[in-house]
C-alpha cells in the first residue's frame, strides 16, 4: 500500500469508534511467520543474552521503538534440558531497570526474576537455573514493578521450551518444520504506523488492548505448513486480551499440553480460550491441504455480563462473541515440504501429573479492581496521583510486605474470586491443578498442570510448592493483565 493511501485510510479509521475497526489499514498481513532462533541452554557455559533497545518496522516505512533480547523485538527461544543447569548471563543494555522472570519455571525465589531482582542499566545477572520439571512451553519476560506492562509491550519477552531427555515425546517436534511457536500479541499503531502504548482510563481499568494482531512479531503472518500433523505452541503474550480461538473452517484439532506440560491424552476440540500468559500446545492436521485462518473473538473483561452490559459496552470487550467481532490472528497454507514426524496421534501421552493429595490448608484471594472507589481511583491515576488502585484482599502491592507464608511440600487449596472483572491469576514457583472454574467443577485431566487460571466466578486450585523463596526474594501471585499487575493487583509470599 502506498503511503498517501495509508494516511488517508488511517485518518478515517481513527475516527471510527468500534474497537477492531481502529485497526491500521496500512498493516500488510500475510508475511511469512517469523521463526525465533533457538538458543540451547543445556548445561554448558557461555550463553548470554542482552536486553537491548531497538527499532522495528512492523509496518513498512514506520520504525517503532522496541525492546528485545539480542534482537529488536522479543528474544530467542531458550531450549532447556531437564536434569541440567541452565547458566545464563543477562546484560541490561536498555536505559531502565529490568528483570528476567522465568514464567512457569520451578526455580527458587532468588532465581525467579521477580520484581525484587531488578538490575540496572549495564548490569549483568548470572542465574544458574536447575531444570527440574517436565517438558513444557514456558516464557520469560521482564517483571519490574510498574514497568512490566510497558516493557513487555515493547518486546521484552520470549519463549522457553523445556525438553526431557528421559521421556520420549510422541508428537511432532522438529522445530521449524512441524513444531512452531506462536507468540500471540495485540498492539496498537498510531496514525504514522508506529507501535504505540497510550493508556486511557479504560485501558487502565480493563487492561490495554491493541487493534492489530502480531504473531512472533509480525502482523497477521502466514505459515506454510507441511501437509500432515503440525504442533503449534501457543503463548498469549498480550498485556490484557484473552482470546477465544478457532480455525475459520471449524476444523477439529487436539490439545496435547498446557502451561505445565503434556496432558494425559490428546483432547479433541474446535476452539479454545487463551488468557493472558497461558500456553497451550495443539496438534493440527493439515493433510487436507486446505488454506485456513486462525481467528478469534475477545474473551471479554467483565464477569457475568456476557453480551455486554453497560460496562462491557463501555470497554469494548464486553464478552461479545458475535461473528461480527471475530478477527484474524494469522493464516496457514500448505507447503510441499516433506513430511517428518508422526502422522497419527497416540491415544495417550507420557504426562507427568503429580498426585498432590488432600489439602492441609485453605487460603482465599479476592482480586479487587479497587480497594476503594474504582472511578475515583482511575481518575486519580490519570491525574498523576497514586497508580496503586488495584489489589488483592484489599491490599495493593507493597514490595516491603509479605502477604502469605507457605510451608514447602504442603498441598493447599487456594480459592480465588474477583469482585467485578475477569482476571488471569498467576502463581510463581510451581504448577497447580485447577479444580473449579466459574463455580463449576472441572476435570483436571482435561486441563493439565497450570500456572495461570482464568478467574470468572469462584475458582479453586490445588497447589504445592517444592521450591523455596525467602523474604528478600519472595514469589508473586498476581493478575497477569499487566496493567492490573502494575496497578497493584499482586502479592508476595515466602516458601520455607
Ligand atoms: Cu508472567 Cu509474575 O509473571
Ligand atoms: Cu510468572
Ligand atoms: Cu486483573
PDB file of N, CA, C and O and ligand atoms in Angstrom, residues 101-104 141 143 426-428 478 480, ligand 2:
ATOM      1  N   UNK A 101      12.164 -12.764  34.297  1.00  0.00           N
ATOM      2  CA  UNK A 101      11.395 -13.749  35.066  1.00  0.00           C
ATOM      3  C   UNK A 101      11.129 -14.966  34.189  1.00  0.00           C
ATOM      4  O   UNK A 101      10.753 -14.824  33.030  1.00  0.00           O
ATOM      5  N   UNK A 102      11.332 -16.148  34.763  1.00  0.00           N
ATOM      6  CA  UNK A 102      11.108 -17.407  34.040  1.00  0.00           C
ATOM      7  C   UNK A 102       9.702 -17.866  34.382  1.00  0.00           C
ATOM      8  O   UNK A 102       9.504 -18.602  35.338  1.00  0.00           O
ATOM      9  N   UNK A 103       8.740 -17.409  33.597  1.00  0.00           N
ATOM     10  CA  UNK A 103       7.333 -17.637  33.917  1.00  0.00           C
ATOM     11  C   UNK A 103       6.989 -19.125  33.798  1.00  0.00           C
ATOM     12  O   UNK A 103       7.085 -19.700  32.722  1.00  0.00           O
ATOM     13  N   UNK A 104       6.579 -19.701  34.927  1.00  0.00           N
ATOM     14  CA  UNK A 104       6.181 -21.113  34.937  1.00  0.00           C
ATOM     15  C   UNK A 104       7.287 -22.056  35.326  1.00  0.00           C
ATOM     16  O   UNK A 104       7.056 -23.260  35.477  1.00  0.00           O
ATOM     17  N   UNK A 141      10.055 -12.999  30.686  1.00  0.00           N
ATOM     18  CA  UNK A 141       9.701 -11.600  30.438  1.00  0.00           C
ATOM     19  C   UNK A 141      10.169 -10.739  31.593  1.00  0.00           C
ATOM     20  O   UNK A 141      10.417 -11.235  32.692  1.00  0.00           O
ATOM     21  N   UNK A 143       9.837  -8.032  34.634  1.00  0.00           N
ATOM     22  CA  UNK A 143       8.861  -8.082  35.734  1.00  0.00           C
ATOM     23  C   UNK A 143       9.185  -7.008  36.763  1.00  0.00           C
ATOM     24  O   UNK A 143       9.166  -7.250  37.965  1.00  0.00           O
ATOM     25  N   UNK A 426      -2.078 -15.738  38.269  1.00  0.00           N
ATOM     26  CA  UNK A 426      -0.822 -16.472  38.053  1.00  0.00           C
ATOM     27  C   UNK A 426      -0.072 -16.631  39.372  1.00  0.00           C
ATOM     28  O   UNK A 426      -0.082 -15.733  40.202  1.00  0.00           O
ATOM     29  N   UNK A 427       0.561 -17.781  39.545  1.00  0.00           N
ATOM     30  CA  UNK A 427       1.329 -18.061  40.750  1.00  0.00           C
ATOM     31  C   UNK A 427       2.740 -18.455  40.329  1.00  0.00           C
ATOM     32  O   UNK A 427       2.926 -19.300  39.448  1.00  0.00           O
ATOM     33  N   UNK A 428       3.729 -17.866  40.974  1.00  0.00           N
ATOM     34  CA  UNK A 428       5.128 -18.181  40.678  1.00  0.00           C
ATOM     35  C   UNK A 428       5.573 -19.460  41.392  1.00  0.00           C
ATOM     36  O   UNK A 428       5.017 -19.843  42.416  1.00  0.00           O
ATOM     37  N   UNK A 478      -0.356 -12.988  41.205  1.00  0.00           N
ATOM     38  CA  UNK A 478      -0.873 -11.735  40.643  1.00  0.00           C
ATOM     39  C   UNK A 478      -1.788 -11.968  39.458  1.00  0.00           C
ATOM     40  O   UNK A 478      -1.823 -13.055  38.878  1.00  0.00           O
ATOM     41  N   UNK A 480      -2.410 -11.462  35.652  1.00  0.00           N
ATOM     42  CA  UNK A 480      -1.487 -11.317  34.526  1.00  0.00           C
ATOM     43  C   UNK A 480      -2.017 -10.372  33.449  1.00  0.00           C
ATOM     44  O   UNK A 480      -1.476 -10.311  32.345  1.00  0.00           O
TER      45      UNK A 480
HETATM   46 CU1  LIG B   2       5.446 -15.898  36.478  1.00  0.00          CU
END
